[in-house]
PDB file of C-alpha atoms and ligand atoms in Angstrom:
ATOM      1  CA  MET A1479      28.067 186.120 253.448  1.00 48.00           C
ATOM      2  CA  GLY A1480      25.388 183.967 251.766  1.00 47.00           C
ATOM      3  CA  ASN A1481      25.545 184.111 248.002  1.00 54.00           C
ATOM      4  CA  MET A1482      22.906 183.836 245.327  1.00 56.00           C
ATOM      5  CA  GLU A1483      23.078 180.085 245.244  1.00 58.00           C
ATOM      6  CA  THR A1484      22.511 179.565 248.987  1.00 59.00           C
ATOM      7  CA  VAL A1485      20.284 182.419 250.044  1.00 70.00           C
ATOM      8  CA  GLY A1486      16.753 181.090 250.286  1.00 87.00           C
ATOM      9  CA  LEU A1487      17.804 177.477 250.489  1.00 95.00           C
ATOM     10  CA  THR A1488      15.239 175.275 252.281  1.00 97.00           C
ATOM     11  CA  LEU A1489      16.272 172.621 254.751  1.00 98.00           C
ATOM     12  CA  GLU A1490      15.404 169.949 252.226  1.00 98.00           C
ATOM     13  CA  GLN A1491      17.606 171.611 249.548  1.00 97.00           C
ATOM     14  CA  PHE A1492      20.429 171.986 252.050  1.00 98.00           C
ATOM     15  CA  ALA A1493      20.180 168.353 253.073  1.00 98.00           C
ATOM     16  CA  ALA A1494      20.151 167.227 249.441  1.00 98.00           C
ATOM     17  CA  LYS A1495      23.308 169.204 248.742  1.00 98.00           C
ATOM     18  CA  CYS A1496      24.999 167.694 251.787  1.00 98.00           C
ATOM     19  CA  HIS A1497      24.029 164.248 250.591  1.00 98.00           C
ATOM     20  CA  ASP A1498      25.474 164.937 247.157  1.00 98.00           C
ATOM     21  CA  PHE A1499      28.745 166.213 248.642  1.00 98.00           C
ATOM     22  CA  ILE A1500      29.109 163.092 250.842  1.00 98.00           C
ATOM     23  CA  LYS A1501      28.178 160.797 247.956  1.00 98.00           C
ATOM     24  CA  ALA A1502      30.759 162.352 245.675  1.00 98.00           C
ATOM     25  CA  GLU A1503      33.540 162.410 248.297  1.00 97.00           C
ATOM     26  CA  PRO A1504      32.759 160.238 251.346  1.00 93.00           C
ATOM     27  CA  GLY A1505      35.922 161.300 253.297  1.00 96.00           C
ATOM     28  CA  PRO A1506      37.049 164.590 254.752  1.00 98.00           C
ATOM     29  CA  ALA A1507      36.931 166.403 251.384  1.00 98.00           C
ATOM     30  CA  GLY A1508      33.116 165.937 251.069  1.00 98.00           C
ATOM     31  CA  ARG A1509      32.604 166.938 254.736  1.00 98.00           C
ATOM     32  CA  LYS A1510      34.607 170.062 254.182  1.00 98.00           C
ATOM     33  CA  LYS A1511      32.193 171.058 251.421  1.00 98.00           C
ATOM     34  CA  VAL A1512      29.239 170.305 253.764  1.00 98.00           C
ATOM     35  CA  CYS A1513      30.969 172.511 256.373  1.00 98.00           C
ATOM     36  CA  GLY A1514      31.350 175.343 253.886  1.00 98.00           C
ATOM     37  CA  LEU A1515      27.695 175.170 252.863  1.00 98.00           C
ATOM     38  CA  LEU A1516      26.599 175.000 256.488  1.00 98.00           C
ATOM     39  CA  SER A1517      28.480 178.210 257.128  1.00 98.00           C
ATOM     40  CA  GLN A1518      26.630 179.849 254.249  1.00 97.00           C
ATOM     41  CA  VAL A1519      23.110 178.809 255.346  1.00 97.00           C
ATOM     42  CA  LEU A1520      23.939 179.953 258.917  1.00 98.00           C
ATOM     43  CA  ALA A1521      24.643 183.356 257.466  1.00 96.00           C
ATOM     44  CA  ASP A1522      21.217 183.339 255.903  1.00 96.00           C
ATOM     45  CA  GLU A1523      19.000 185.050 258.504  1.00 96.00           C
ATOM     46  CA  GLN A1524      15.836 183.494 257.038  1.00 96.00           C
ATOM     47  CA  PHE A1525      17.213 179.970 257.241  1.00 97.00           C
ATOM     48  CA  VAL A1526      18.175 180.408 260.886  1.00 98.00           C
ATOM     49  CA  ALA A1527      14.836 182.086 261.718  1.00 98.00           C
ATOM     50  CA  LYS A1528      12.905 179.304 260.083  1.00 98.00           C
ATOM     51  CA  TYR A1529      14.771 176.158 261.167  1.00 98.00           C
ATOM     52  CA  VAL A1530      16.804 177.029 264.257  1.00 98.00           C
ATOM     53  CA  ASP A1531      15.077 179.749 266.274  1.00 98.00           C
ATOM     54  CA  PRO A1532      11.749 177.902 266.822  1.00 97.00           C
ATOM     55  CA  ASN A1533      13.500 174.852 268.346  1.00 97.00           C
ATOM     56  CA  LYS A1534      13.369 174.698 272.121  1.00 97.00           C
ATOM     57  CA  ASP A1535      14.977 171.248 272.519  1.00 98.00           C
ATOM     58  CA  GLU A1536      18.581 170.718 273.378  1.00 98.00           C
ATOM     59  CA  ARG A1537      18.867 168.238 270.513  1.00 98.00           C
ATOM     60  CA  HIS A1538      16.302 168.298 267.745  1.00 98.00           C
ATOM     61  CA  LYS A1539      16.780 166.145 264.634  1.00 98.00           C
ATOM     62  CA  LEU A1540      16.050 168.147 261.480  1.00 98.00           C
ATOM     63  CA  TYR A1541      17.097 165.479 259.016  1.00 98.00           C
ATOM     64  CA  GLU A1542      18.493 161.946 258.897  1.00 98.00           C
ATOM     65  CA  ASP A1543      20.083 160.760 255.674  1.00 98.00           C
ATOM     66  CA  PRO A1544      18.597 157.427 254.524  1.00 98.00           C
ATOM     67  CA  GLU A1545      21.655 156.431 252.570  1.00 98.00           C
ATOM     68  CA  PHE A1546      24.635 157.611 254.675  1.00 98.00           C
ATOM     69  CA  GLY A1547      23.073 157.946 258.120  1.00 98.00           C
ATOM     70  CA  PHE A1548      24.325 161.448 258.810  1.00 98.00           C
ATOM     71  CA  VAL A1549      22.019 163.599 260.905  1.00 98.00           C
ATOM     72  CA  ILE A1550      21.407 167.370 260.853  1.00 98.00           C
ATOM     73  CA  LEU A1551      20.609 168.645 264.368  1.00 98.00           C
ATOM     74  CA  ALA A1552      19.303 171.948 265.715  1.00 98.00           C
ATOM     75  CA  HIS A1553      20.548 172.613 269.235  1.00 98.00           C
ATOM     76  CA  ASN A1554      19.147 175.017 271.727  1.00 98.00           C
ATOM     77  CA  TYR A1555      21.627 175.192 274.640  1.00 98.00           C
ATOM     78  CA  GLU A1556      20.485 177.176 277.625  1.00 98.00           C
ATOM     79  CA  GLY A1557      22.795 178.927 280.055  1.00 98.00           C
ATOM     80  CA  PRO A1558      26.567 178.565 280.553  1.00 98.00           C
ATOM     81  CA  LYS A1559      28.275 175.156 280.315  1.00 98.00           C
ATOM     82  CA  VAL A1560      31.773 173.695 280.108  1.00 97.00           C
ATOM     83  CA  SER A1561      31.973 170.314 278.402  1.00 96.00           C
ATOM     84  CA  ASP A1562      34.680 167.603 278.750  1.00 95.00           C
ATOM     85  CA  PRO A1563      37.077 166.785 275.959  1.00 97.00           C
ATOM     86  CA  HIS A1564      35.689 164.120 273.611  1.00 97.00           C
ATOM     87  CA  ASP A1565      35.740 162.729 270.136  1.00 96.00           C
ATOM     88  CA  HIS A1566      32.888 161.186 268.239  1.00 94.00           C
ATOM     89  CA  ALA A1567      34.229 157.643 268.198  1.00 89.00           C
ATOM     90  CA  HIS A1568      34.271 156.326 264.613  1.00 91.00           C
ATOM     91  CA  SER A1569      32.190 159.271 263.436  1.00 96.00           C
ATOM     92  CA  TRP A1570      32.806 162.874 262.357  1.00 98.00           C
ATOM     93  CA  ALA A1571      30.910 166.002 263.319  1.00 98.00           C
ATOM     94  CA  ILE A1572      30.481 169.540 262.149  1.00 98.00           C
ATOM     95  CA  TYR A1573      29.642 172.316 264.572  1.00 98.00           C
ATOM     96  CA  GLY A1574      27.930 175.351 263.114  1.00 98.00           C
ATOM     97  CA  GLN A1575      27.160 178.394 265.208  1.00 98.00           C
ATOM     98  CA  ALA A1576      23.805 180.033 264.674  1.00 98.00           C
ATOM     99  CA  ARG A1577      23.300 182.292 267.743  1.00 98.00           C
ATOM    100  CA  GLY A1578      25.639 183.280 270.580  1.00 98.00           C
ATOM    101  CA  GLU A1579      29.229 182.224 270.974  1.00 98.00           C
ATOM    102  CA  THR A1580      31.057 179.003 271.667  1.00 98.00           C
ATOM    103  CA  ASP A1581      34.611 178.824 272.983  1.00 98.00           C
ATOM    104  CA  MET A1582      35.983 175.665 271.321  1.00 98.00           C
ATOM    105  CA  ASN A1583      39.065 173.870 272.559  1.00 98.00           C
ATOM    106  CA  ASP A1584      41.170 171.390 270.568  1.00 98.00           C
ATOM    107  CA  TRP A1585      43.060 168.650 272.399  1.00 98.00           C
ATOM    108  CA  SER A1586      45.848 166.252 271.394  1.00 98.00           C
ATOM    109  CA  LEU A1587      45.849 162.622 272.509  1.00 97.00           C
ATOM    110  CA  VAL A1588      48.385 161.724 275.218  1.00 97.00           C
ATOM    111  CA  SER A1589      47.103 158.192 275.965  1.00 97.00           C
ATOM    112  CA  ALA A1590      44.260 156.355 274.321  1.00 95.00           C
ATOM    113  CA  ALA A1591      40.845 155.698 275.883  1.00 95.00           C
ATOM    114  CA  GLY A1592      39.121 152.305 276.051  1.00 93.00           C
ATOM    115  CA  PRO A1593      35.982 150.777 277.523  1.00 92.00           C
ATOM    116  CA  ASP A1594      37.466 150.728 281.021  1.00 94.00           C
ATOM    117  CA  LYS A1595      40.176 153.331 280.558  1.00 96.00           C
ATOM    118  CA  THR A1596      39.915 157.109 280.589  1.00 97.00           C
ATOM    119  CA  GLY A1597      42.087 158.640 277.864  1.00 97.00           C
ATOM    120  CA  LYS A1598      44.437 161.525 278.571  1.00 98.00           C
ATOM    121  CA  VAL A1599      44.554 164.654 276.480  1.00 98.00           C
ATOM    122  CA  LYS A1600      46.582 167.844 276.273  1.00 98.00           C
ATOM    123  CA  HIS A1601      45.158 171.282 275.461  1.00 98.00           C
ATOM    124  CA  VAL A1602      46.223 172.625 272.033  1.00 98.00           C
ATOM    125  CA  ARG A1603      44.222 175.771 271.406  1.00 98.00           C
ATOM    126  CA  THR A1604      41.023 177.709 272.051  1.00 98.00           C
ATOM    127  CA  TYR A1605      39.034 179.610 269.412  1.00 98.00           C
ATOM    128  CA  LYS A1606      35.603 181.186 269.081  1.00 98.00           C
ATOM    129  CA  LEU A1607      32.684 179.929 267.013  1.00 98.00           C
ATOM    130  CA  THR A1608      30.553 182.939 266.203  1.00 98.00           C
ATOM    131  CA  PRO A1609      27.367 182.967 264.121  1.00 98.00           C
ATOM    132  CA  GLY A1610      28.092 181.752 260.620  1.00 97.00           C
ATOM    133  CA  VAL A1611      31.252 179.876 261.643  1.00 98.00           C
ATOM    134  CA  ALA A1612      31.269 176.098 261.084  1.00 98.00           C
ATOM    135  CA  HIS A1613      34.047 173.707 261.970  1.00 98.00           C
ATOM    136  CA  LEU A1614      34.717 170.090 260.960  1.00 98.00           C
ATOM    137  CA  TYR A1615      35.953 167.422 263.372  1.00 98.00           C
ATOM    138  CA  ASN A1616      37.081 164.274 261.658  1.00 98.00           C
ATOM    139  CA  GLU A1617      37.262 160.859 263.355  1.00 96.00           C
ATOM    140  CA  GLY A1618      39.319 161.115 266.566  1.00 95.00           C
ATOM    141  CA  ASP A1619      39.583 164.923 266.559  1.00 97.00           C
ATOM    142  CA  LEU A1620      39.358 165.778 270.231  1.00 98.00           C
ATOM    143  CA  HIS A1621      37.514 168.955 271.194  1.00 98.00           C
ATOM    144  CA  SER A1622      35.470 170.521 273.980  1.00 98.00           C
ATOM    145  CA  PRO A1623      32.935 173.376 273.673  1.00 98.00           C
ATOM    146  CA  SER A1624      32.156 175.790 276.414  1.00 98.00           C
ATOM    147  CA  ARG A1625      29.820 178.780 276.573  1.00 98.00           C
ATOM    148  CA  ASP A1626      29.190 181.696 278.865  1.00 98.00           C
ATOM    149  CA  ALA A1627      25.535 182.051 277.889  1.00 98.00           C
ATOM    150  CA  SER A1628      22.795 180.409 275.852  1.00 98.00           C
ATOM    151  CA  THR A1629      23.607 179.378 272.222  1.00 98.00           C
ATOM    152  CA  LYS A1630      21.973 177.860 269.218  1.00 98.00           C
ATOM    153  CA  LEU A1631      23.822 175.624 266.782  1.00 98.00           C
ATOM    154  CA  ILE A1632      23.327 173.338 263.843  1.00 98.00           C
ATOM    155  CA  ARG A1633      25.492 170.297 264.167  1.00 98.00           C
ATOM    156  CA  ILE A1634      25.843 167.547 261.647  1.00 98.00           C
ATOM    157  CA  GLU A1635      26.915 164.111 262.904  1.00 98.00           C
ATOM    158  CA  GLY A1636      28.305 161.469 260.547  1.00 98.00           C
ATOM    159  CA  THR A1637      26.029 159.034 262.416  1.00 97.00           C
ATOM    160  CA  ASP A1638      23.472 159.504 265.152  1.00 96.00           C
ATOM    161  CA  MET A1639      25.736 159.690 268.227  1.00 95.00           C
ATOM    162  CA  THR A1640      22.946 158.857 270.662  1.00 93.00           C
ATOM    163  CA  LYS A1641      23.345 155.269 269.465  1.00 92.00           C
ATOM    164  CA  VAL A1642      27.144 155.178 269.907  1.00 94.00           C
ATOM    165  CA  LYS A1643      29.105 154.246 273.014  1.00 91.00           C
ATOM    166  CA  ARG A1644      31.855 156.825 273.716  1.00 92.00           C
ATOM    167  CA  PHE A1645      35.002 156.706 275.793  1.00 94.00           C
ATOM    168  CA  LYS A1646      35.981 159.288 278.393  1.00 96.00           C
ATOM    169  CA  PHE A1647      38.948 161.623 278.299  1.00 97.00           C
ATOM    170  CA  GLU A1648      40.592 163.831 280.914  1.00 96.00           C
ATOM    171  CA  ALA A1649      42.930 166.793 280.588  1.00 96.00           C
ATOM    172  CA  VAL A1650      46.533 166.442 281.792  1.00 95.00           C
TER     173      VAL A1650
HETATM  174 FE1  FE2 B 674      31.691 167.122 269.861  1.00 96.13          FE
END
């Protein structure tokens, strides 16, 4: 899957290309290019072995962009888990599968969430993220990952979500 241009990319080169894509097109179009490039580096066995496999933390920051604030994260998720539907507030995110499988669900908004109000969402579809698959979630795109076993991912967040307050959603 990786081509001549992306095979052998270092993390620093990958991050620099992501930066250039976002700089050229700050909206969904630039992120879509980041998503495509992420898919290619995830198909590069050497990249995954070097930057993803050694990480034992659930959330490990590989890179934070000084100009745009996006973060590239390596995730090591142990054991099965079902997550609740959520969005990333005013941010976007890209999920890229490196090892194992994620069952991803998309949801549509039924009623909005607020600081003291749980939003309501309706299930739309379920699809698999397998190694080398990356998916973009723009602002407000509701989703919920689940897994039957351990996984490893690279995720890119438009901003560091550990510093952002999120609202809750429930399925109806
Ligand atoms: Fe998410």
